[in-house]
Coordinates of C-alpha atoms in Angstrom, one line a residue:
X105 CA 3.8 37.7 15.8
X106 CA 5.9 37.5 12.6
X107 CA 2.5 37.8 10.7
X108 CA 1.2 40.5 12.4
X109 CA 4.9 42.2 12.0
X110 CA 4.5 41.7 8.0
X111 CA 1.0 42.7 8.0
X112 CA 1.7 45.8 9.6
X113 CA 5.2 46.6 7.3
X114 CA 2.7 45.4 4.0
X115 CA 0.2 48.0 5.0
X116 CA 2.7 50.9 5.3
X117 CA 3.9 50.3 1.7
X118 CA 0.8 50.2 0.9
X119 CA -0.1 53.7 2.8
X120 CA 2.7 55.4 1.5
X121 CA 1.6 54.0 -2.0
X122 CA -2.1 55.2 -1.8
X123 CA -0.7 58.8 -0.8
X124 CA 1.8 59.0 -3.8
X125 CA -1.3 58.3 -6.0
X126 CA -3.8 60.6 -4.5
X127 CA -1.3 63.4 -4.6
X128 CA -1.1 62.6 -8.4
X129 CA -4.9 62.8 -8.2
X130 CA -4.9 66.2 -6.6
X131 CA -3.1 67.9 -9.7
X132 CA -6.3 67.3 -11.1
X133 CA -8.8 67.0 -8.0
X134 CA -10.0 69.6 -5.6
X135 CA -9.1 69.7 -2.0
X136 CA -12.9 69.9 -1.5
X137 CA -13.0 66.1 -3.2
X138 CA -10.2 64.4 -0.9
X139 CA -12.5 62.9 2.7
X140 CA -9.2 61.9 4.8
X141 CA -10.2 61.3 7.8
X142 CA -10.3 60.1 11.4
X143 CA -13.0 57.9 12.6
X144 CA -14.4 56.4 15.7
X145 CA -17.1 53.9 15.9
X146 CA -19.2 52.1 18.1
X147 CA -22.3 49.8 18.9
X148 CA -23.6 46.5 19.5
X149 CA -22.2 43.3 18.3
X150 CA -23.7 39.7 18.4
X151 CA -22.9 36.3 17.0
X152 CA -25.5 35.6 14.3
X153 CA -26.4 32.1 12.6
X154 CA -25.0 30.6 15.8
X155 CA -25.1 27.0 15.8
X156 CA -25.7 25.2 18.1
X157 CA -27.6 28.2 19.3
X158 CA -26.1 30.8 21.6
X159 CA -27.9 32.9 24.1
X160 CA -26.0 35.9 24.3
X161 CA -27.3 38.3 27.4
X162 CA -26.7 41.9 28.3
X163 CA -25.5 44.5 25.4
X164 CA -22.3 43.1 23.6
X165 CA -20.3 45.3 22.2
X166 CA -17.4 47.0 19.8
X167 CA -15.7 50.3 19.8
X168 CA -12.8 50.9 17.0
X169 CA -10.9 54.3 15.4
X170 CA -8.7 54.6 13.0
X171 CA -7.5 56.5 9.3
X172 CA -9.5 56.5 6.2
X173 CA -7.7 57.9 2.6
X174 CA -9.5 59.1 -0.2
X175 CA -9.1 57.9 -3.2
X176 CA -11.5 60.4 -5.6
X177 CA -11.6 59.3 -9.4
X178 CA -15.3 60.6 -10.9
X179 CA -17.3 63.8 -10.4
X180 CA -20.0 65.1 -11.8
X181 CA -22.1 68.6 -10.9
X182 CA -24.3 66.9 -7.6
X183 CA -22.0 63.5 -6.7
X184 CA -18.5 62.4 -6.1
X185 CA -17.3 58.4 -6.7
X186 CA -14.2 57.0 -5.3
X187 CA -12.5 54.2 -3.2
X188 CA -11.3 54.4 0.2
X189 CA -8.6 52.3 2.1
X190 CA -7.5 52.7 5.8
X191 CA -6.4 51.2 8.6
X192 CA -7.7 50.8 12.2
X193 CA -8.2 49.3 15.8
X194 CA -11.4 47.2 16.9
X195 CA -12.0 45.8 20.3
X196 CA -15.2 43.6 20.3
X197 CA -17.0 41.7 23.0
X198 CA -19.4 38.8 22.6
X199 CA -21.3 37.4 25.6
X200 CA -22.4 34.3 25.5
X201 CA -23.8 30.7 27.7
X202 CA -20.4 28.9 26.4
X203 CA -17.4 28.8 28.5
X204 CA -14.3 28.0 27.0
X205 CA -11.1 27.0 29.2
X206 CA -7.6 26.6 27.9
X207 CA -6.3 22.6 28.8
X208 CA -2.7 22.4 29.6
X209 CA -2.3 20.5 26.1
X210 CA -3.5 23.1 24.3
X211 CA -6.9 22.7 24.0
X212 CA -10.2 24.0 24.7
X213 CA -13.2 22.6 26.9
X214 CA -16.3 24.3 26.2
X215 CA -19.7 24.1 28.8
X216 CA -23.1 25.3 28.5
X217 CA -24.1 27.6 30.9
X218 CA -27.8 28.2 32.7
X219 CA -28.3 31.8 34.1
X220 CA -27.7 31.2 37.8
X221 CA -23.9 29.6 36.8
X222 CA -21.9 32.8 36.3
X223 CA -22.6 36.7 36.4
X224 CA -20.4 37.3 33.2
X225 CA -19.3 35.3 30.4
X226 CA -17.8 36.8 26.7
X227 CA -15.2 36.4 24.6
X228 CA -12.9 39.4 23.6
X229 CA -11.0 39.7 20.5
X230 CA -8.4 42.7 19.6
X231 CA -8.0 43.1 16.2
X232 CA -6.0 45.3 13.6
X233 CA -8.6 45.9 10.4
X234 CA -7.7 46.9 6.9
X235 CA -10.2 48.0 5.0
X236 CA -11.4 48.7 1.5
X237 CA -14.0 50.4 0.3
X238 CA -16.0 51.9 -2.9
X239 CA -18.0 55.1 -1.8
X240 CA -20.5 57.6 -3.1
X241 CA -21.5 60.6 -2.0
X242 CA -23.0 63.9 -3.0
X243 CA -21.1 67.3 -3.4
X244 CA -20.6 70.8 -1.2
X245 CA -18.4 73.1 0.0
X246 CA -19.3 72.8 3.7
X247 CA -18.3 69.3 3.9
X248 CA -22.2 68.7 4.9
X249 CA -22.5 65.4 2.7
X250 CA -24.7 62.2 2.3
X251 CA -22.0 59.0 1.5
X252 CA -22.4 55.7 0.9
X253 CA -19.6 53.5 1.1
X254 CA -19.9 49.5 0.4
X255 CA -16.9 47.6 0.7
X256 CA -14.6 44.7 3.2
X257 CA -12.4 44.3 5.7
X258 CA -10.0 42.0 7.2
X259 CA -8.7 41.6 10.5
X260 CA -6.5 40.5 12.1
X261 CA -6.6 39.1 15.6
X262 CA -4.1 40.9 18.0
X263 CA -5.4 38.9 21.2
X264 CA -8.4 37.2 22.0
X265 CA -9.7 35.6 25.4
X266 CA -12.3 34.3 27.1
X267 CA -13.6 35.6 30.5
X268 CA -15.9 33.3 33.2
X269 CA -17.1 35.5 36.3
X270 CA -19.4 34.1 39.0
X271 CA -19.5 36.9 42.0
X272 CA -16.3 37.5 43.6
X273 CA -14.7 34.8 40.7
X274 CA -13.4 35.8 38.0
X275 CA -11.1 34.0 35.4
X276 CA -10.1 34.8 32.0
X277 CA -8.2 32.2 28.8
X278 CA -6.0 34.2 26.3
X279 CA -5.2 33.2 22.8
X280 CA -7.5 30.1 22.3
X281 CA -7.0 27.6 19.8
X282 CA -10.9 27.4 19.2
X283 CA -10.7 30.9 17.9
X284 CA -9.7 32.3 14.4
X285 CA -6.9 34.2 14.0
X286 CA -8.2 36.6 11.6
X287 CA -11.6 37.0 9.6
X288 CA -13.1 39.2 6.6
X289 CA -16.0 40.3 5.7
X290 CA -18.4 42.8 4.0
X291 CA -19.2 46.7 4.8
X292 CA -21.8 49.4 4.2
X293 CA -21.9 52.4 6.0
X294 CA -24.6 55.2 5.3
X295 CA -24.6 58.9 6.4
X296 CA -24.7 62.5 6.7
X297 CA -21.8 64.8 7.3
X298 CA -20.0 63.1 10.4
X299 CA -22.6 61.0 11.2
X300 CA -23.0 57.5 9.5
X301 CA -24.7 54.1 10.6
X302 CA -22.3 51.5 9.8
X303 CA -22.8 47.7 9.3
X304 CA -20.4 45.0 9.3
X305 CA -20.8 41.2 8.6
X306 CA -18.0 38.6 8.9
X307 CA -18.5 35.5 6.2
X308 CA -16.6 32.9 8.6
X309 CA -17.2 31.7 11.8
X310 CA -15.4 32.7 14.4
X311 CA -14.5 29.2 15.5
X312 CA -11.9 27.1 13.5
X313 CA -13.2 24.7 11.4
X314 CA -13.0 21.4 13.5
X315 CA -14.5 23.1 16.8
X316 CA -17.2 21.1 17.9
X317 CA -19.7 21.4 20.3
X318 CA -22.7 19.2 21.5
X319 CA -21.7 17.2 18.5
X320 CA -22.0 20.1 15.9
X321 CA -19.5 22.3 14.7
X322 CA -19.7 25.3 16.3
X323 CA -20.5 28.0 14.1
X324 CA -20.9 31.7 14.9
X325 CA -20.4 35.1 12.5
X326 CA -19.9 38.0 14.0
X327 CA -22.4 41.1 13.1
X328 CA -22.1 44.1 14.2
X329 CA -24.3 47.5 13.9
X330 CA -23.7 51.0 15.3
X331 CA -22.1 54.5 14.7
X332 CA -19.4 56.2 13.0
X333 CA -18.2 59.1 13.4
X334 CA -15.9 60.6 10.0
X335 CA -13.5 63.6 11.9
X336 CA -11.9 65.5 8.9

């Protein structure tokens, strides 16, 4: 908790940084340059590269919102170039044939499942993201834009569990030692006015190095694909 308590306080300096430096920017920057904005996103997420491999059923998914800043520092007659930073909220689910179960000790037992074993099975992690971004986009005065914006993230795991239902039964494992407690990894999103396809790839696993799993270690990055919406 102490982590997340500095993460959060190291962000806000950081925020209150960014906007003492963007207002410097505006002395020489149109309003029109400056994209602040709201944003909520959503789609499908999966574990790729899973190994051993996973069967994940049904449609896992993410849904996330947050604040992006601006940062504008190169225009030309047709395009804008700039960086963005921001921070936001990201609940994703993962279904998979694993169950994981907390021991009394600490640790986690982890089963195959067939089909006809459980009804529902996934692990859910809360997380607080901050990204960081470079971003292109073209110019107008309506705001009606195409953007490009390639950069990271890092997040931050809040909570995560692991839920087991079978009918009436339902059972779920919070904060589980098999699980990270934060990961990174690389953006692009691509789009048209408020409307932008956005990609996100994590370079580690989910699992903690050391989690096996029918004698391998378990390996499994999350990749997720869907849509974001920019709300000036």
């Amino acid at each position: 908790m102490r982590t997340l308590f500095w993460i959060i306080g190291s962000f806000r300096i950081g925020l209150f940084f960014l906007l003492f430096v963007t207002s410097s920017l505006n002395a020489q920057v149109s309003s029109t340059e400056r994209e602040d904005f709201f944003y909520f996103a959503g789609g499908y997420s999966f574990l790729a590269q899973s190994q051993p491999t996973l069967s994940q059923p049904g449609f896992p998914f993410y849904a996330s919102s947050g604040l992006l800043i601006d940062i504008p520092f190169l225009q030309t007659e047709q395009f804008s170039y700039g960086m963005a930073t921001g921070v936001g909220i990201r609940h994703s689910i993962y279904n998979t044939d694993i169950r994981q179960s907390s021991n009394p000790d600490g640790s986690v037992s982890i089963s195959r499942l067939t089909s006809s074993d459980f009804t529902d099975n996934f692990v859910s992690i809360t997380s607080l993201d901050l990204e960081v971004a470079f971003r292109f986009r073209s110019r107008s005065i309506d705001a009606r834009i195409y953007r490009v914006y390639l950069g990271g993230r890092f997040s931050y795991y809040i909570d995560n569990s692991s839920t087991f239902e079978n009918g009436g039964f339902q059972v779920a494992y919070h904060n589980l030692n098999s699980l990270r407690d934060s990961e990174y990894g690389v953006t692009l999103t691509l789009g048209y006015h408020i409307y932008n396809l956005s990609f996100y790839y994590s370079i580690p696993s989910i699992f903690k190095n050391g989690t096996t799993f029918e004698d391998k270690q378990l390996i499994a990055h999350p990749l997720q694909v869907g849509l974001i919406l920019f709300l000036f």
